[in-house]
Coordinates of C-alpha atoms and ligand atoms in Angstrom, one line a residue:
Chain A
M13 CA 195.2 231.0 111.5
G14 CA 198.5 232.5 110.4
N15 CA 199.8 229.0 110.7
F16 CA 197.1 227.7 108.6
E17 CA 197.6 230.2 105.9
A18 CA 201.4 229.3 105.9
K19 CA 200.5 225.6 105.6
W20 CA 198.1 226.6 102.7
E21 CA 200.7 228.3 101.0
A22 CA 203.1 225.5 101.3
F23 CA 200.7 223.1 99.8
L24 CA 199.9 225.5 96.9
R25 CA 203.6 225.9 96.2
A26 CA 204.0 222.0 96.1
F27 CA 200.8 221.6 94.2
V28 CA 201.4 224.4 91.5
D29 CA 205.0 225.2 91.2
Y30 CA 206.7 221.7 92.1
G31 CA 204.5 219.9 89.6
G32 CA 202.2 218.3 92.5
Y33 CA 199.3 218.6 90.5
R34 CA 200.6 216.5 87.8
M35 CA 201.0 213.6 90.3
V36 CA 197.6 214.1 91.5
L37 CA 196.0 214.2 88.1
E38 CA 198.0 210.9 87.5
G39 CA 197.1 209.6 90.7
L40 CA 193.5 210.3 89.7
R41 CA 193.7 209.1 86.4
N42 CA 195.0 205.5 87.9
T43 CA 192.2 205.3 90.4
I44 CA 189.8 205.7 87.6
I45 CA 191.4 203.4 85.3
I46 CA 191.9 200.7 87.9
A47 CA 188.3 201.1 89.3
V48 CA 186.7 201.1 85.9
L49 CA 188.8 198.3 84.2
G50 CA 188.5 196.4 87.2
L51 CA 185.0 196.5 87.3
I52 CA 184.6 195.5 83.7
I53 CA 186.9 192.5 84.2
G54 CA 185.0 192.0 87.7
I55 CA 181.5 191.8 85.8
F56 CA 182.8 189.5 83.2
I57 CA 184.4 187.1 85.7
G58 CA 181.2 187.6 88.0
V59 CA 178.9 186.7 85.2
V60 CA 180.6 183.4 84.4
I61 CA 180.9 182.3 88.0
A62 CA 177.5 183.5 88.7
S63 CA 176.4 181.5 85.3
V64 CA 178.2 178.3 86.5
E65 CA 176.7 178.3 89.8
V66 CA 173.0 178.5 88.7
M67 CA 173.9 175.8 85.6
P68 CA 171.9 172.7 86.1
K69 CA 174.3 170.3 87.6
Y70 CA 173.4 166.9 86.1
K71 CA 176.7 166.6 84.4
V72 CA 180.2 166.1 85.5
I73 CA 181.6 169.3 83.9
P74 CA 179.3 171.8 85.3
R75 CA 179.9 170.2 88.7
V76 CA 183.9 170.5 88.1
L77 CA 183.4 174.3 86.9
D78 CA 181.4 174.8 90.0
K79 CA 183.9 173.5 92.4
I80 CA 186.6 175.7 90.6
C81 CA 184.3 178.9 91.1
Q82 CA 183.6 178.1 94.6
V83 CA 187.5 177.8 95.4
Y84 CA 188.2 181.1 93.5
V85 CA 185.5 183.0 95.5
A86 CA 186.5 181.6 98.6
F87 CA 190.0 182.5 98.1
F88 CA 189.4 186.2 96.8
R89 CA 186.8 186.9 99.7
G90 CA 188.6 185.4 102.4
T91 CA 191.9 187.1 102.0
P92 CA 192.7 190.9 102.2
L93 CA 193.0 192.6 99.1
V94 CA 196.5 193.9 100.2
V95 CA 197.6 190.5 100.5
Q96 CA 196.1 189.5 97.0
L97 CA 197.7 192.4 95.7
L98 CA 201.3 191.6 97.2
V99 CA 201.0 188.0 96.2
G100 CA 200.0 188.7 92.7
Y101 CA 202.8 191.4 92.1
Y102 CA 205.6 189.9 94.2
V103 CA 204.9 186.3 93.9
I104 CA 202.8 185.1 90.8
R105 CA 204.0 187.8 88.4
P106 CA 207.8 186.8 88.6
L107 CA 207.0 182.9 88.8
L108 CA 204.8 183.2 85.7
G109 CA 207.7 185.6 84.1
L110 CA 205.0 188.3 83.1
H111 CA 206.0 191.5 82.3
I112 CA 203.3 193.7 83.6
S113 CA 203.5 197.1 84.9
A114 CA 202.5 197.9 88.4
L115 CA 199.3 199.5 87.3
G116 CA 198.5 196.6 84.9
S117 CA 198.9 194.1 87.9
C118 CA 196.6 196.3 89.8
I119 CA 194.1 196.3 87.2
I120 CA 194.0 192.4 87.1
I121 CA 194.1 191.7 90.7
Y122 CA 191.3 194.5 91.3
G123 CA 189.2 192.8 88.6
M124 CA 189.8 189.2 89.6
N125 CA 189.0 190.4 93.4
S126 CA 186.0 192.3 91.9
G127 CA 184.9 189.2 90.2
A128 CA 184.4 187.2 93.4
Y129 CA 182.3 189.8 94.8
V130 CA 180.5 190.9 91.4
S131 CA 179.7 186.9 91.2
E132 CA 177.4 187.0 94.4
I133 CA 175.5 190.0 93.1
M134 CA 174.9 188.5 89.8
R135 CA 173.9 185.3 91.2
G136 CA 171.1 187.2 93.1
G137 CA 170.3 189.2 89.9
I138 CA 169.9 186.0 88.0
N139 CA 167.8 184.4 90.5
S140 CA 165.6 187.6 90.7
V141 CA 164.5 186.9 87.2
D142 CA 161.1 185.2 86.5
P143 CA 161.9 181.3 85.6
G144 CA 159.6 181.8 83.0
Q145 CA 162.0 183.9 81.0
M146 CA 164.5 180.9 80.6
E147 CA 161.4 178.7 79.8
G148 CA 160.1 181.1 77.1
G149 CA 163.6 181.1 75.5
R150 CA 163.9 177.1 75.6
S151 CA 160.5 176.7 74.4
V152 CA 161.2 178.4 71.0
G153 CA 164.3 176.2 70.7
M154 CA 166.9 178.2 72.1
S155 CA 169.7 176.6 74.0
Y156 CA 170.6 177.1 77.5
L157 CA 173.2 179.3 76.8
T158 CA 171.5 181.5 74.2
T159 CA 168.7 182.0 76.6
M160 CA 171.2 182.9 79.4
T161 CA 173.0 185.4 77.4
K162 CA 170.3 187.0 75.5
I163 CA 167.5 187.0 78.0
V164 CA 168.1 186.2 81.5
I165 CA 171.7 187.7 81.9
P166 CA 170.7 191.3 80.3
Q167 CA 167.7 191.2 82.7
A168 CA 170.0 190.3 85.8
V169 CA 172.3 193.0 84.9
K170 CA 169.5 195.6 85.0
N171 CA 168.3 194.4 88.4
I172 CA 171.6 194.7 89.9
L173 CA 173.0 198.0 88.2
P174 CA 172.8 200.1 91.4
T175 CA 174.5 197.2 93.4
L176 CA 177.1 197.3 90.7
G177 CA 177.6 201.1 91.4
N178 CA 178.4 200.5 95.2
E179 CA 181.0 198.0 93.9
F180 CA 182.4 200.5 91.8
I181 CA 182.4 203.0 94.5
A182 CA 184.1 200.1 96.7
L183 CA 186.8 199.7 94.2
I184 CA 187.4 203.5 93.9
K185 CA 188.0 203.4 97.6
D186 CA 190.2 200.3 97.7
T187 CA 192.6 201.8 95.0
S188 CA 194.2 203.8 97.9
I189 CA 196.3 201.0 98.6
V190 CA 198.0 200.3 95.1
S191 CA 201.4 202.1 96.4
F192 CA 201.9 198.8 98.1
V193 CA 203.1 197.3 94.6
G194 CA 204.7 200.9 93.6
A195 CA 201.7 202.3 91.6
N196 CA 201.1 205.7 91.6
D197 CA 197.3 207.1 93.2
L198 CA 196.2 209.9 94.9
Y199 CA 197.8 208.9 98.2
V200 CA 201.2 208.6 96.5
A201 CA 200.5 212.2 94.9
F202 CA 199.5 213.9 98.0
K203 CA 202.3 212.2 100.1
Y204 CA 204.7 213.7 97.8
I205 CA 203.3 217.1 98.0
G206 CA 203.1 216.8 101.9
T207 CA 206.9 215.6 102.0
N208 CA 208.1 219.0 100.3
N209 CA 208.1 220.6 103.8
Y210 CA 206.5 217.9 106.1
E211 CA 203.1 219.6 106.1
F212 CA 200.4 216.5 105.5
M213 CA 197.5 218.4 107.0
I214 CA 196.4 220.2 103.9
P215 CA 197.5 217.5 101.5
Y216 CA 195.5 214.7 103.1
L217 CA 192.5 216.8 103.8
V218 CA 192.3 217.9 100.0
M219 CA 192.7 214.1 99.3
A220 CA 190.0 213.2 101.3
L221 CA 187.7 215.7 99.8
I222 CA 188.7 214.5 96.3
Y223 CA 187.6 210.7 97.3
I224 CA 184.5 212.2 98.8
V225 CA 183.8 214.1 95.5
I226 CA 184.2 211.1 93.3
V227 CA 181.9 208.9 95.4
L228 CA 179.3 211.7 95.3
I229 CA 179.4 212.0 91.7
I230 CA 179.0 208.4 91.2
T231 CA 176.3 208.1 93.7
L232 CA 174.2 210.7 91.6
C233 CA 175.0 208.9 88.3
I234 CA 173.7 205.8 89.9
K235 CA 170.6 207.5 91.2
L236 CA 170.0 209.2 87.6
M237 CA 170.5 205.6 86.2
E238 CA 168.0 204.1 88.5
R239 CA 165.3 206.4 87.7
R240 CA 166.0 206.1 83.8
L241 CA 165.7 202.3 84.2
R242 CA 162.6 202.5 86.3
R243 CA 161.0 204.6 83.7
S244 CA 161.8 202.0 81.1
D245 CA 160.0 199.1 83.3
R246 CA 156.7 201.1 84.2
Chain B
M27 CA 147.8 169.3 54.7
T28 CA 148.0 166.2 53.1
D29 CA 149.9 164.1 55.7
N30 CA 147.0 164.8 58.3
G31 CA 146.1 161.8 60.6
K32 CA 150.1 160.9 60.4
K33 CA 151.8 160.0 63.8
L34 CA 153.3 163.1 65.2
I35 CA 154.0 162.3 68.7
E36 CA 153.7 158.9 70.2
V37 CA 154.1 158.8 74.0
V38 CA 154.6 155.2 75.6
D39 CA 154.2 154.4 79.3
L40 CA 155.2 157.8 80.3
H41 CA 156.1 158.0 84.1
K42 CA 157.2 161.3 86.1
S43 CA 158.2 161.6 89.5
F44 CA 159.4 164.6 91.4
G45 CA 161.5 163.1 94.3
D46 CA 159.0 160.6 95.9
N47 CA 156.1 162.0 94.5
E48 CA 154.9 160.2 91.4
V49 CA 152.9 162.5 89.2
L50 CA 152.6 160.8 85.8
K51 CA 151.8 157.1 86.4
G52 CA 151.9 155.6 82.8
I53 CA 150.6 157.8 80.2
D54 CA 150.2 156.3 76.4
I55 CA 149.0 158.7 73.9
T56 CA 149.6 159.1 70.0
I57 CA 148.9 162.3 68.7
N58 CA 148.4 162.7 64.9
K59 CA 149.0 165.5 62.5
G60 CA 146.0 168.0 62.5
D61 CA 144.7 166.6 66.2
K62 CA 143.4 169.3 68.4
V63 CA 143.9 167.5 71.5
V64 CA 142.1 169.1 74.8
V65 CA 143.4 167.9 78.1
I66 CA 141.2 168.6 81.0
G67 CA 141.4 167.2 84.8
P68 CA 141.2 168.7 88.4
S69 CA 144.4 170.9 89.5
G70 CA 147.4 169.0 90.6
S71 CA 146.3 166.0 88.5
G72 CA 149.3 166.3 86.3
K73 CA 148.3 168.2 83.2
S74 CA 151.3 170.8 83.1
T75 CA 153.5 168.0 84.1
F76 CA 152.4 166.0 80.9
L77 CA 152.3 168.9 78.7
R78 CA 155.9 169.8 79.6
C79 CA 157.3 166.3 79.4
L80 CA 156.2 166.4 75.7
N81 CA 158.7 169.0 75.0
C82 CA 161.1 167.8 77.6
M83 CA 160.6 170.9 79.6
E84 CA 160.4 168.3 82.4
D85 CA 162.6 165.1 81.8
A86 CA 160.5 161.9 81.9
T87 CA 161.6 159.7 84.6
S88 CA 160.8 156.6 82.1
G89 CA 158.8 155.9 79.2
K90 CA 159.2 157.3 75.7
I91 CA 158.3 160.3 73.8
L92 CA 158.5 159.9 69.9
Y93 CA 158.4 162.9 67.9
H94 CA 158.5 162.4 64.1
G95 CA 159.7 159.2 65.3
V96 CA 162.8 160.2 67.5
D97 CA 162.9 159.5 71.1
I98 CA 163.5 162.9 72.3
T99 CA 163.8 161.4 76.0
D100 CA 167.0 160.1 74.8
M101 CA 169.7 162.7 76.3
K102 CA 171.6 162.3 72.9
V103 CA 169.1 164.2 70.9
D104 CA 169.6 167.7 70.4
I105 CA 166.5 168.7 72.1
N106 CA 166.7 172.4 71.0
V107 CA 166.4 171.3 67.4
H108 CA 163.1 169.4 68.1
R109 CA 161.5 172.3 70.4
Q110 CA 162.1 174.6 67.4
K111 CA 159.2 172.8 65.8
M112 CA 157.1 172.2 69.0
G113 CA 155.8 175.6 70.3
M114 CA 154.7 176.0 73.7
V115 CA 152.2 178.8 75.2
F116 CA 152.2 179.4 78.8
Q117 CA 149.7 180.4 81.3
H118 CA 152.0 183.5 82.3
F119 CA 153.1 184.2 78.6
N120 CA 156.8 184.4 79.5
L121 CA 157.3 187.1 76.7
F122 CA 161.1 188.3 77.1
N123 CA 160.8 191.4 79.0
N124 CA 164.0 192.9 77.8
K125 CA 163.0 192.6 74.1
T126 CA 160.3 194.5 72.1
I127 CA 157.4 192.6 70.6
L128 CA 158.8 192.6 67.3
E129 CA 162.2 191.2 68.8
N130 CA 160.3 188.4 70.9
I131 CA 158.7 187.2 67.7
M132 CA 162.0 187.5 65.4
L133 CA 164.7 186.3 68.1
S134 CA 164.6 182.8 67.6
P135 CA 163.9 182.6 63.8
V136 CA 166.7 184.9 63.1
L137 CA 169.1 182.7 65.1
V138 CA 167.7 179.6 63.5
A139 CA 168.1 181.1 59.8
K140 CA 171.6 182.2 60.5
K141 CA 172.5 178.7 61.4
E142 CA 171.0 177.3 58.4
N143 CA 172.7 179.7 56.4
K144 CA 176.1 178.7 57.5
K145 CA 175.4 175.3 56.1
L146 CA 174.9 176.7 52.6
S147 CA 177.8 177.2 50.0
R148 CA 179.1 180.6 50.0
A149 CA 177.5 181.8 46.8
Q150 CA 174.2 181.0 48.1
R151 CA 174.6 182.5 51.4
K152 CA 172.6 185.7 52.5
S153 CA 174.0 188.3 54.6
S154 CA 172.7 188.7 58.2
K155 CA 171.2 192.0 57.3
E156 CA 169.1 190.0 54.7
I157 CA 168.0 187.3 57.0
K158 CA 167.1 189.9 59.7
E159 CA 164.9 191.7 57.1
Q160 CA 163.1 188.7 56.1
K161 CA 162.2 187.8 59.4
R162 CA 161.2 191.1 60.4
E163 CA 158.7 191.0 57.6
E164 CA 157.5 187.6 58.9
A165 CA 157.3 188.8 62.2
M166 CA 155.2 192.0 61.0
A167 CA 152.8 189.8 59.0
L168 CA 152.0 187.6 62.6
L169 CA 151.6 190.9 64.1
K170 CA 149.2 192.1 61.6
R171 CA 147.5 188.8 61.6
I172 CA 146.6 189.5 65.2
G173 CA 146.0 193.3 64.8
L174 CA 149.0 194.3 66.9
E175 CA 151.5 195.7 64.4
D176 CA 151.3 199.1 66.2
K177 CA 152.6 197.4 69.1
A178 CA 155.8 196.2 67.4
D179 CA 158.3 198.4 69.1
A180 CA 156.4 198.2 72.5
Y181 CA 157.8 196.1 75.4
P182 CA 155.7 193.3 77.1
S183 CA 155.3 195.4 80.2
Q184 CA 153.2 197.4 78.0
L185 CA 150.8 195.4 76.7
S186 CA 147.5 193.8 78.3
G187 CA 147.5 190.3 79.3
G188 CA 145.3 189.3 76.4
Q189 CA 147.8 191.1 74.0
K190 CA 150.7 189.5 75.6
Q191 CA 148.9 186.1 75.1
R192 CA 148.4 186.7 71.5
V193 CA 152.0 187.8 70.8
A194 CA 153.4 184.4 72.6
I195 CA 151.1 182.6 70.4
V196 CA 152.7 184.0 67.3
R197 CA 155.9 184.0 68.8
S198 CA 155.6 180.5 68.7
L199 CA 153.9 180.4 65.5
A200 CA 156.8 182.1 63.8
M201 CA 159.0 178.9 64.2
N202 CA 156.7 177.2 62.1
P203 CA 156.1 174.4 64.5
D204 CA 154.5 171.2 63.7
V205 CA 152.6 171.4 66.8
I206 CA 151.8 173.9 69.6
L207 CA 151.3 172.9 73.3
F208 CA 148.9 175.2 75.4
D209 CA 149.2 175.4 79.1
E210 CA 146.0 176.8 80.5
P211 CA 146.6 179.9 78.1
T212 CA 143.6 181.8 79.4
S213 CA 143.9 181.1 83.0
A214 CA 145.8 184.3 84.0
L215 CA 143.7 186.6 81.8
D216 CA 141.0 189.0 83.2
P217 CA 137.7 187.4 81.9
E218 CA 137.4 190.1 79.1
M219 CA 140.3 188.9 77.4
V220 CA 139.6 185.3 77.3
G221 CA 137.8 185.5 74.0
E222 CA 140.5 187.3 72.1
V223 CA 143.0 184.8 72.8
L224 CA 140.5 181.9 72.1
D225 CA 139.7 183.5 68.8
V226 CA 143.5 183.3 67.8
M227 CA 143.6 179.6 68.8
K228 CA 140.2 178.9 67.0
E229 CA 141.7 180.3 63.8
L230 CA 144.9 178.3 64.3
A231 CA 143.0 175.5 64.9
E232 CA 140.9 176.0 61.4
A233 CA 144.2 176.3 59.7
G234 CA 145.0 173.1 60.5
M235 CA 147.8 173.5 63.2
T236 CA 148.3 170.4 65.5
M237 CA 147.4 171.6 69.2
V238 CA 147.5 170.0 72.4
V239 CA 145.5 172.3 74.8
V240 CA 145.2 171.9 78.6
T241 CA 142.4 174.4 79.6
H242 CA 139.4 174.7 81.7
E243 CA 137.5 176.3 78.8
M244 CA 135.0 173.7 78.1
G245 CA 133.2 175.7 75.5
F246 CA 136.4 175.7 73.6
A247 CA 136.9 171.9 74.2
R248 CA 133.6 171.1 72.7
E249 CA 133.8 173.3 69.8
V250 CA 137.5 173.0 68.6
G251 CA 138.8 169.8 70.3
S252 CA 138.8 166.9 68.1
R253 CA 139.8 164.6 71.1
V254 CA 139.2 165.2 74.7
L255 CA 141.6 163.4 77.5
F256 CA 140.5 163.5 81.1
I257 CA 143.6 163.1 83.3
D258 CA 143.4 162.4 87.0
D259 CA 145.8 161.1 89.3
G260 CA 148.4 160.9 86.9
K261 CA 146.6 158.7 84.6
I262 CA 144.3 159.3 81.3
L263 CA 141.1 158.0 82.9
E264 CA 138.9 158.7 79.9
E265 CA 139.5 159.7 76.2
G266 CA 137.2 160.3 73.4
S267 CA 135.4 163.1 71.1
P268 CA 134.0 165.8 72.9
E269 CA 130.6 164.5 72.1
Q270 CA 131.3 161.4 74.2
I271 CA 133.3 163.2 77.0
F272 CA 130.9 166.0 77.7
G273 CA 127.7 163.9 76.6
N274 CA 128.3 160.4 77.8
P275 CA 130.8 160.3 80.3
Q276 CA 131.8 156.8 81.5
N277 CA 134.1 157.3 84.3
A278 CA 132.5 158.2 87.8
R279 CA 135.6 160.7 88.4
L280 CA 134.9 162.4 85.2
R281 CA 131.2 162.6 85.6
D282 CA 132.3 164.4 89.2
F283 CA 134.7 166.5 87.8
L284 CA 132.1 168.0 84.7
S285 CA 129.3 168.2 87.3
K286 CA 131.9 170.7 89.0
V287 CA 132.8 172.7 86.1
L288 CA 129.9 172.9 83.9
Ligands
LIG2 N1 158.9 171.3 89.5 C1 158.3 170.7 90.3 N2 158.7 170.1 91.6 C2 157.9 169.2 92.3 N3 156.9 168.9 92.3 C3 156.1 169.3 91.3 C4 156.7 170.1 90.1 N4 155.8 170.4 89.4 C5 154.8 169.8 89.7 N5 154.7 169.3 90.8 C6 153.8 168.5 91.4 O1 153.1 167.7 90.4 C7 151.8 167.5 90.8 C8 151.0 168.0 89.5 O2 151.2 169.1 89.1 P1 150.8 170.0 87.7 O3 151.2 169.0 86.6 O4 151.4 171.3 87.6 O5 149.1 169.6 87.9 P2 148.2 170.4 87.0 O6 148.7 171.3 85.9 O7 147.2 169.3 86.4 O8 147.2 171.4 87.8 C9 151.4 168.5 91.7 O9 151.4 167.9 93.0 C10 152.7 169.4 91.8 O10 152.8 169.9 93.5
LIG3 MG1 148.9 173.3 85.3

């Protein structure tokens, strides 16, 4: 146990005295920023893709849009996130001459990736809304688009909120690889702390605990939200 | 209503197929302002499909539907503009579940008024707040008319079936339509709620509203209908006044149908 105490002291020294906590806070902040903004972008893209997918396809434009969406989803679901991150940061970014930070790139890539997954969730949500809602809207002369945005999609979002919570958790967990493109996250922070005297046991243990606590907190929030939504349904 | 009796809807040789299944096999009918057309017929005969073709909820396979003289089956017309003046009431109400009762009624009128407002010169324009306030008052007046003003802020899930259907009727009424189409408006209701909905419809009829009503309520058909259509197998097999249809039916299938429902 003396050994453990020594490790703990080394950890505390690195965490407090050498400014490790600042890196942890920054990592935590980045993790949350990437997950929150990524999910928001993901919901936006997901709603657009799902709306295109459920659109009536008599005309050429919806059919072309549908094909584009299919390719998009196939790409983002069919390749590893790390690959998307590396390609986005080291290939697309310089090719397009974009000056975006590593963090900004992560937000965009995670958002685009999440959009592919959210679109599937969203399509399920839209299909779960009674078709009568669309007919009700059309019968008072509202357009397809207006009825979709004001009536169908809000109900679809409500139906899938718990599932979106799971997507948020998945995003939080996925942020642990952003150091591949040089962004600072929890992993980078705890690696720095461990590197101080090559003691990684405690740092990585604490890192795991932090992830667990974040996920537990989010799960609790989802539960509370579900309960409130159920009450408004009755 | 000075233009009572003027042509409102003219259906010319309307055909509708779902895949290989031809559901409407050539329907011709003219509906005039002030008419109360009641459509009866066995289940699966194409009554709903006929009604839904009138406002292009289903696209006709062939034939014409002239509304105010405009062929609305033409893909080039803006169907939304025509639907604003052509209400529809459904068997399952189709109220917006995510909106309060008041919002259900106001939503489309506000959108239309805002659009109209944009066409005015700057000096004549109203603020969007004024428009909302005006439409809110109109919606409240409608709710008062059906005795549900205390439900203005409730959600559809908190209303009974009969209340929902009455709201659905005033929702379409809020658009000031020239005609309202009813597809079995009382079929999904518990028996004790049928009366309250029929009462609202009778009141509308007395106020001169043009109505096309698919129903199994033969009492209503007799009392309110100005014309009755008997549809079977995708065709109008007999058409006449309620007295003719119920008192002296000619078609054998109609007689058979009436013997089952009366
Ligand atoms: N959207 C649809 N797709 C395929 N078939 C349909 C559709 N709507 C109605 N039908 C068919 O059309 C026929 C007539 O239906 P409907 O107009 O609802 O009859 P009714 O209202 O007189 O009971 C039925 O055989 C029904 O199965
Ligand atoms: Mg029907």
